Tab-separated table of N, CA, C and O in Angstrom:
chain	number	residue	atom	x	y	z
A	1	MET	N	29.786	-5.253	-8.944
A	1	MET	CA	29.420	-3.888	-8.588
A	1	MET	C	27.910	-3.812	-8.345
A	1	MET	O	27.138	-4.415	-9.063
A	2	ILE	N	27.522	-3.061	-7.340
A	2	ILE	CA	26.105	-2.838	-7.042
A	2	ILE	C	25.489	-2.012	-8.168
A	2	ILE	O	26.024	-0.985	-8.556
A	3	ARG	N	24.375	-2.445	-8.671
A	3	ARG	CA	23.699	-1.724	-9.755
A	3	ARG	C	22.972	-0.483	-9.265
A	3	ARG	O	22.959	0.532	-9.933
A	4	ILE	N	22.322	-0.571	-8.095
A	4	ILE	CA	21.503	0.542	-7.613
A	4	ILE	C	21.949	0.925	-6.207
A	4	ILE	O	22.032	0.084	-5.324
A	5	ALA	N	22.209	2.206	-6.019
A	5	ALA	CA	22.486	2.755	-4.692
A	5	ALA	C	21.309	3.659	-4.343
A	5	ALA	O	21.040	4.640	-5.038
A	6	ILE	N	20.592	3.304	-3.298
A	6	ILE	CA	19.448	4.101	-2.853
A	6	ILE	C	19.937	4.973	-1.702
A	6	ILE	O	20.483	4.470	-0.727
A	7	LEU	N	19.744	6.282	-1.825
A	7	LEU	CA	20.240	7.231	-0.838
A	7	LEU	C	19.090	7.849	-0.061
A	7	LEU	O	18.106	8.303	-0.640
A	8	MET	N	19.231	7.857	1.261
A	8	MET	CA	18.212	8.441	2.128
A	8	MET	C	18.893	9.186	3.273
A	8	MET	O	19.804	8.660	3.898
A	9	SER	N	18.448	10.403	3.504
A	9	SER	CA	18.857	11.145	4.700
A	9	SER	C	17.617	11.378	5.534
A	9	SER	O	16.537	11.640	4.995
A	10	THR	N	17.768	11.301	6.840
A	10	THR	CA	16.612	11.469	7.710
A	10	THR	C	16.983	12.206	8.982
A	10	THR	O	18.127	12.174	9.423
A	11	TYR	N	15.992	12.876	9.524
A	11	TYR	CA	16.109	13.528	10.827
A	11	TYR	C	14.748	13.433	11.499
A	11	TYR	O	13.748	13.922	10.962
A	12	ASN	N	14.700	12.782	12.646
A	12	ASN	CA	13.438	12.579	13.371
A	12	ASN	C	12.342	12.023	12.463
A	12	ASN	O	11.200	12.477	12.502
A	13	GLY	N	12.700	11.022	11.692
A	13	GLY	CA	11.771	10.445	10.732
A	13	GLY	C	11.140	9.141	11.179
A	13	GLY	O	10.625	8.392	10.352
A	14	SER	N	11.156	8.873	12.466
A	14	SER	CA	10.703	7.571	12.950
A	14	SER	C	9.245	7.269	12.618
A	14	SER	O	8.873	6.108	12.481
A	15	ARG	N	8.447	8.281	12.471
A	15	ARG	CA	7.015	8.066	12.230
A	15	ARG	C	6.759	7.223	10.978
A	15	ARG	O	5.841	6.401	10.958
A	16	PHE	N	7.560	7.437	9.931
A	16	PHE	CA	7.333	6.730	8.669
A	16	PHE	C	8.501	5.838	8.248
A	16	PHE	O	8.439	5.210	7.195
A	17	LEU	N	9.541	5.771	9.037
A	17	LEU	CA	10.759	5.100	8.611
A	17	LEU	C	10.579	3.604	8.347
A	17	LEU	O	11.060	3.093	7.333
A	18	ARG	N	9.888	2.905	9.215
A	18	ARG	CA	9.657	1.465	8.987
A	18	ARG	C	8.892	1.243	7.680
A	18	ARG	O	9.212	0.332	6.914
A	19	GLU	N	7.893	2.059	7.446
A	19	GLU	CA	7.110	1.948	6.214
A	19	GLU	C	7.997	2.193	4.989
A	19	GLU	O	7.895	1.485	3.982
A	20	GLN	N	8.876	3.187	5.080
A	20	GLN	CA	9.784	3.469	3.972
A	20	GLN	C	10.736	2.305	3.735
A	20	GLN	O	10.926	1.872	2.598
A	21	PHE	N	11.362	1.813	4.797
A	21	PHE	CA	12.274	0.679	4.661
A	21	PHE	C	11.561	-0.533	4.082
A	21	PHE	O	12.058	-1.172	3.156
A	22	ASP	N	10.391	-0.864	4.617
A	22	ASP	CA	9.646	-2.030	4.139
A	22	ASP	C	9.276	-1.884	2.661
A	22	ASP	O	9.324	-2.857	1.904
A	23	SER	N	8.920	-0.681	2.256
A	23	SER	CA	8.576	-0.441	0.858
A	23	SER	C	9.789	-0.657	-0.047
A	23	SER	O	9.683	-1.304	-1.090
A	24	ILE	N	10.934	-0.134	0.349
A	24	ILE	CA	12.151	-0.315	-0.453
A	24	ILE	C	12.537	-1.790	-0.511
A	24	ILE	O	12.819	-2.326	-1.581
A	25	ILE	N	12.516	-2.450	0.626
A	25	ILE	CA	12.916	-3.858	0.695
A	25	ILE	C	11.985	-4.753	-0.116
A	25	ILE	O	12.418	-5.748	-0.690
A	26	SER	N	10.716	-4.386	-0.218
A	26	SER	CA	9.751	-5.218	-0.941
A	26	SER	C	9.837	-5.063	-2.465
A	26	SER	O	9.188	-5.818	-3.192
A	27	GLN	N	10.619	-4.135	-2.949
A	27	GLN	CA	10.755	-3.945	-4.397
A	27	GLN	C	11.484	-5.138	-5.009
A	27	GLN	O	12.110	-5.923	-4.319
A	28	SER	N	11.451	-5.215	-6.303
A	28	SER	CA	12.063	-6.355	-6.995
A	28	SER	C	13.505	-6.084	-7.410
A	28	SER	O	14.013	-6.715	-8.318
A	29	TYR	N	14.154	-5.151	-6.727
A	29	TYR	CA	15.559	-4.891	-7.026
A	29	TYR	C	16.370	-6.157	-6.803
A	29	TYR	O	16.138	-6.896	-5.858
A	30	VAL	N	17.346	-6.381	-7.645
A	30	VAL	CA	18.167	-7.583	-7.534
A	30	VAL	C	19.486	-7.268	-6.830
A	30	VAL	O	19.924	-8.000	-5.966
A	31	ASP	N	20.093	-6.189	-7.173
A	31	ASP	CA	21.432	-5.875	-6.693
A	31	ASP	C	21.455	-4.414	-6.238
A	31	ASP	O	21.567	-3.509	-7.066
A	32	TRP	N	21.344	-4.189	-4.923
A	32	TRP	CA	21.220	-2.820	-4.445
A	32	TRP	C	21.683	-2.687	-3.000
A	32	TRP	O	21.799	-3.660	-2.276
A	33	ASP	N	21.940	-1.430	-2.612
A	33	ASP	CA	22.254	-1.058	-1.237
A	33	ASP	C	21.419	0.159	-0.862
A	33	ASP	O	21.094	0.981	-1.727
A	34	LEU	N	21.116	0.281	0.415
A	34	LEU	CA	20.429	1.462	0.926
A	34	LEU	C	21.400	2.202	1.845
A	34	LEU	O	21.785	1.700	2.896
A	35	TYR	N	21.805	3.380	1.414
A	35	TYR	CA	22.690	4.241	2.201
A	35	TYR	C	21.804	5.230	2.955
A	35	TYR	O	21.281	6.170	2.374
A	36	VAL	N	21.635	4.979	4.234
A	36	VAL	CA	20.759	5.822	5.047
A	36	VAL	C	21.611	6.595	6.045
A	36	VAL	O	22.481	6.047	6.700
A	37	ARG	N	21.369	7.891	6.111
A	37	ARG	CA	22.114	8.766	6.995
A	37	ARG	C	21.156	9.440	7.963
A	37	ARG	O	20.169	10.047	7.562
A	38	ASP	N	21.461	9.317	9.239
A	38	ASP	CA	20.677	9.989	10.265
A	38	ASP	C	21.426	11.241	10.709
A	38	ASP	O	22.608	11.182	11.040
A	39	ASP	N	20.726	12.363	10.724
A	39	ASP	CA	21.354	13.645	11.076
A	39	ASP	C	21.137	13.976	12.549
A	39	ASP	O	20.595	15.017	12.896
A	40	ALA	N	21.563	13.058	13.423
A	40	ALA	CA	21.500	13.244	14.881
A	40	ALA	C	20.063	13.422	15.372
A	40	ALA	O	19.744	14.347	16.124
A	41	SER	N	19.204	12.503	14.981
A	41	SER	CA	17.797	12.552	15.401
A	41	SER	C	17.674	12.491	16.917
A	41	SER	O	18.495	11.887	17.600
A	42	THR	N	16.593	13.094	17.409
A	42	THR	CA	16.319	13.083	18.843
A	42	THR	C	15.144	12.167	19.197
A	42	THR	O	14.801	12.049	20.364
A	43	ASP	N	14.531	11.547	18.189
A	43	ASP	CA	13.467	10.569	18.448
A	43	ASP	C	14.072	9.172	18.340
A	43	ASP	O	15.272	9.001	18.511
A	44	ASN	N	13.312	8.156	18.026
A	44	ASN	CA	13.858	6.797	17.972
A	44	ASN	C	14.257	6.358	16.562
A	44	ASN	O	14.335	5.173	16.273
A	45	THR	N	14.568	7.316	15.705
A	45	THR	CA	15.010	7.013	14.343
A	45	THR	C	16.241	6.113	14.337
A	45	THR	O	16.302	5.135	13.588
A	46	ILE	N	17.207	6.408	15.172
A	46	ILE	CA	18.447	5.628	15.203
A	46	ILE	C	18.165	4.174	15.566
A	46	ILE	O	18.721	3.256	14.948
A	47	GLU	N	17.295	3.949	16.521
A	47	GLU	CA	16.960	2.579	16.920
A	47	GLU	C	16.316	1.812	15.769
A	47	GLU	O	16.586	0.625	15.582
A	48	ILE	N	15.470	2.485	15.000
A	48	ILE	CA	14.819	1.836	13.855
A	48	ILE	C	15.858	1.493	12.787
A	48	ILE	O	15.851	0.385	12.239
A	49	ILE	N	16.755	2.410	12.507
A	49	ILE	CA	17.808	2.133	11.527
A	49	ILE	C	18.639	0.938	11.982
A	49	ILE	O	18.922	0.028	11.204
A	50	LYS	N	19.013	0.910	13.249
A	50	LYS	CA	19.815	-0.202	13.777
A	50	LYS	C	19.051	-1.525	13.707
A	50	LYS	O	19.643	-2.573	13.447
A	51	GLU	N	17.753	-1.473	13.934
A	51	GLU	CA	16.913	-2.673	13.823
A	51	GLU	C	16.988	-3.252	12.415
A	51	GLU	O	17.178	-4.458	12.224
A	52	TYR	N	16.844	-2.396	11.400
A	52	TYR	CA	16.891	-2.851	10.013
A	52	TYR	C	18.309	-3.209	9.590
A	52	TYR	O	18.507	-4.132	8.793
A	53	GLU	N	19.281	-2.511	10.117
A	53	GLU	CA	20.677	-2.853	9.842
A	53	GLU	C	20.979	-4.268	10.343
A	53	GLU	O	21.665	-5.045	9.668
A	54	ALA	N	20.451	-4.627	11.507
A	54	ALA	CA	20.662	-5.969	12.058
A	54	ALA	C	19.968	-7.033	11.203
A	54	ALA	O	20.496	-8.131	11.012
A	55	LYS	N	18.782	-6.716	10.681
A	55	LYS	CA	18.037	-7.665	9.844
A	55	LYS	C	18.657	-7.818	8.463
A	55	LYS	O	18.613	-8.891	7.868
A	56	TYR	N	19.191	-6.717	7.923
A	56	TYR	CA	19.688	-6.682	6.546
A	56	TYR	C	21.092	-6.077	6.493
A	56	TYR	O	21.317	-5.051	5.854
A	57	PRO	N	22.060	-6.718	7.140
A	57	PRO	CA	23.399	-6.120	7.221
A	57	PRO	C	24.118	-5.993	5.880
A	57	PRO	O	25.014	-5.167	5.745
A	58	ASP	N	23.703	-6.778	4.912
A	58	ASP	CA	24.366	-6.713	3.608
A	58	ASP	C	23.854	-5.582	2.723
A	58	ASP	O	24.513	-5.241	1.733
A	59	ILE	N	22.697	-5.011	3.065
A	59	ILE	CA	22.151	-3.960	2.191
A	59	ILE	C	21.958	-2.611	2.880
A	59	ILE	O	21.972	-1.583	2.215
A	60	ILE	N	21.765	-2.587	4.186
A	60	ILE	CA	21.570	-1.325	4.901
A	60	ILE	C	22.937	-0.788	5.312
A	60	ILE	O	23.657	-1.424	6.076
A	61	LYS	N	23.287	0.382	4.789
A	61	LYS	CA	24.585	1.012	5.048
A	61	LYS	C	24.344	2.337	5.778
A	61	LYS	O	24.140	3.376	5.164
A	62	PRO	N	24.326	2.304	7.113
A	62	PRO	CA	23.994	3.520	7.866
A	62	PRO	C	25.183	4.452	8.092
A	62	PRO	O	26.347	4.029	8.067
A	63	LEU	N	24.848	5.689	8.317
A	63	LEU	CA	25.797	6.706	8.762
A	63	LEU	C	25.078	7.489	9.849
A	63	LEU	O	24.012	8.059	9.611
A	64	TYR	N	25.650	7.492	11.040
A	64	TYR	CA	25.025	8.160	12.180
A	64	TYR	C	25.834	9.411	12.533
A	64	TYR	O	26.996	9.306	12.909
A	65	GLU	N	25.199	10.557	12.418
A	65	GLU	CA	25.853	11.808	12.797
A	65	GLU	C	25.702	12.005	14.302
A	65	GLU	O	24.639	11.737	14.873
A	66	GLU	N	26.742	12.483	14.944
A	66	GLU	CA	26.678	12.779	16.374
A	66	GLU	C	26.162	14.187	16.636
A	66	GLU	O	25.596	14.453	17.690
A	67	GLU	N	26.353	15.072	15.659
A	67	GLU	CA	25.832	16.433	15.743
A	67	GLU	C	25.050	16.723	14.477
A	67	GLU	O	25.451	16.306	13.389
A	68	ASN	N	23.970	17.468	14.618
A	68	ASN	CA	23.136	17.807	13.481
A	68	ASN	C	23.920	18.675	12.497
A	68	ASN	O	24.414	19.737	12.847
A	69	GLN	N	24.046	18.167	11.276
A	69	GLN	CA	24.817	18.853	10.249
A	69	GLN	C	24.003	19.917	9.508
A	69	GLN	O	24.562	20.869	8.977
A	70	TRP	N	22.688	19.741	9.465
A	70	TRP	CA	21.821	20.702	8.776
A	70	TRP	C	21.991	22.097	9.380
A	70	TRP	O	22.119	23.064	8.653
A	71	VAL	N	22.003	22.177	10.697
A	71	VAL	CA	22.115	23.489	11.339
A	71	VAL	C	23.502	24.094	11.155
A	71	VAL	O	23.680	25.297	11.330
A	72	LYS	N	24.476	23.268	10.763
A	72	LYS	CA	25.825	23.756	10.486
A	72	LYS	C	25.998	24.141	9.018
A	72	LYS	O	27.086	24.500	8.595
A	73	GLY	N	24.912	24.010	8.241
A	73	GLY	CA	24.967	24.364	6.827
A	73	GLY	C	25.460	23.252	5.917
A	73	GLY	O	25.602	23.446	4.720
A	74	ARG	N	25.714	22.078	6.464
A	74	ARG	CA	26.138	20.912	5.675
A	74	ARG	C	24.897	20.077	5.403
A	74	ARG	O	24.377	19.447	6.298
A	75	ARG	N	24.443	20.090	4.174
A	75	ARG	CA	23.120	19.542	3.886
A	75	ARG	C	23.114	18.531	2.763
A	75	ARG	O	23.816	18.679	1.781
A	76	GLY	N	22.280	17.534	2.945
A	76	GLY	CA	21.848	16.648	1.885
A	76	GLY	C	22.761	15.519	1.487
A	76	GLY	O	23.894	15.394	1.918
A	77	SER	N	22.212	14.694	0.624
A	77	SER	CA	22.904	13.502	0.154
A	77	SER	C	24.126	13.815	-0.692
A	77	SER	O	25.054	13.017	-0.754
A	78	ALA	N	24.142	14.973	-1.346
A	78	ALA	CA	25.306	15.316	-2.167
A	78	ALA	C	26.568	15.387	-1.325
A	78	ALA	O	27.653	15.010	-1.771
A	79	VAL	N	26.440	15.822	-0.094
A	79	VAL	CA	27.585	15.949	0.800
A	79	VAL	C	27.905	14.633	1.489
A	79	VAL	O	29.076	14.259	1.635
A	80	PHE	N	26.898	13.898	1.920
A	80	PHE	CA	27.105	12.753	2.800
A	80	PHE	C	26.934	11.391	2.134
A	80	PHE	O	27.700	10.478	2.402
A	81	ASN	N	25.922	11.211	1.317
A	81	ASN	CA	25.644	9.886	0.772
A	81	ASN	C	26.263	9.635	-0.601
A	81	ASN	O	26.700	8.525	-0.878
A	82	PHE	N	26.299	10.628	-1.471
A	82	PHE	CA	26.880	10.409	-2.800
A	82	PHE	C	28.314	9.885	-2.730
A	82	PHE	O	28.652	8.936	-3.443
A	83	PRO	N	29.168	10.434	-1.866
A	83	PRO	CA	30.539	9.900	-1.806
A	83	PRO	C	30.608	8.439	-1.346
A	83	PRO	O	31.553	7.734	-1.686
A	84	ARG	N	29.618	7.966	-0.602
A	84	ARG	CA	29.605	6.580	-0.112
A	84	ARG	C	28.996	5.615	-1.120
A	84	ARG	O	29.230	4.415	-1.050
A	85	ALA	N	28.195	6.116	-2.022
A	85	ALA	CA	27.406	5.275	-2.927
A	85	ALA	C	28.289	4.525	-3.917
A	85	ALA	O	29.182	5.094	-4.532
A	86	LYS	N	27.992	3.253	-4.045
A	86	LYS	CA	28.646	2.407	-5.037
A	86	LYS	C	27.540	1.840	-5.910
A	86	LYS	O	26.683	1.119	-5.434
A	87	GLY	N	27.555	2.173	-7.163
A	87	GLY	CA	26.529	1.653	-8.048
A	87	GLY	C	26.534	2.350	-9.383
A	87	GLY	O	27.070	3.440	-9.533
A	88	LYS	N	25.929	1.715	-10.322
A	88	LYS	CA	25.781	2.297	-11.648
A	88	LYS	C	24.647	3.316	-11.666
A	88	LYS	O	24.708	4.303	-12.364
A	89	TYR	N	23.623	3.060	-10.835
A	89	TYR	CA	22.459	3.928	-10.766
A	89	TYR	C	22.264	4.410	-9.343
A	89	TYR	O	22.556	3.687	-8.383
A	90	ILE	N	21.746	5.619	-9.201
A	90	ILE	CA	21.464	6.178	-7.892
A	90	ILE	C	19.995	6.563	-7.845
A	90	ILE	O	19.476	7.196	-8.754
A	91	ALA	N	19.336	6.151	-6.767
A	91	ALA	CA	17.942	6.510	-6.523
A	91	ALA	C	17.886	7.292	-5.215
A	91	ALA	O	18.581	6.970	-4.259
A	92	MET	N	17.073	8.312	-5.194
A	92	MET	CA	16.922	9.146	-3.996
A	92	MET	C	15.587	8.806	-3.322
A	92	MET	O	14.585	8.630	-3.991
A	93	CYS	N	15.615	8.746	-2.004
A	93	CYS	CA	14.413	8.519	-1.223
A	93	CYS	C	14.442	9.500	-0.061
A	93	CYS	O	15.355	9.450	0.767
A	94	GLU	N	13.477	10.394	-0.013
A	94	GLU	CA	13.408	11.360	1.087
A	94	GLU	C	13.069	10.633	2.377
A	94	GLU	O	12.170	9.820	2.407
A	95	GLY	N	13.801	10.927	3.423
A	95	GLY	CA	13.605	10.228	4.691
A	95	GLY	C	12.785	10.987	5.699
A	95	GLY	O	12.466	10.453	6.742
A	96	ASP	N	12.456	12.224	5.442
A	96	ASP	CA	11.631	12.963	6.402
A	96	ASP	C	10.860	14.079	5.769
A	96	ASP	O	10.690	14.329	4.724
């Protein structure tokens, strides 16, 4: 079982996304996954997530929304990432 599930939701977060991913990846975690959800970004956030997913397919667990859920009133990791998370511990990382 994964010990740590790191949850991140983002929307148009490309400006800092690589820095966030690199910071998480550089930690000394031994057994973890990063559940990152994009809320239908209109910048290049999706491309960055896919880039890291290709580099780290065993730890980056993306969810790509086709329509923005925030404007529909469906918000946050409690709705989207918590149900996907597998782990004894959950860490939250703001994506935007």
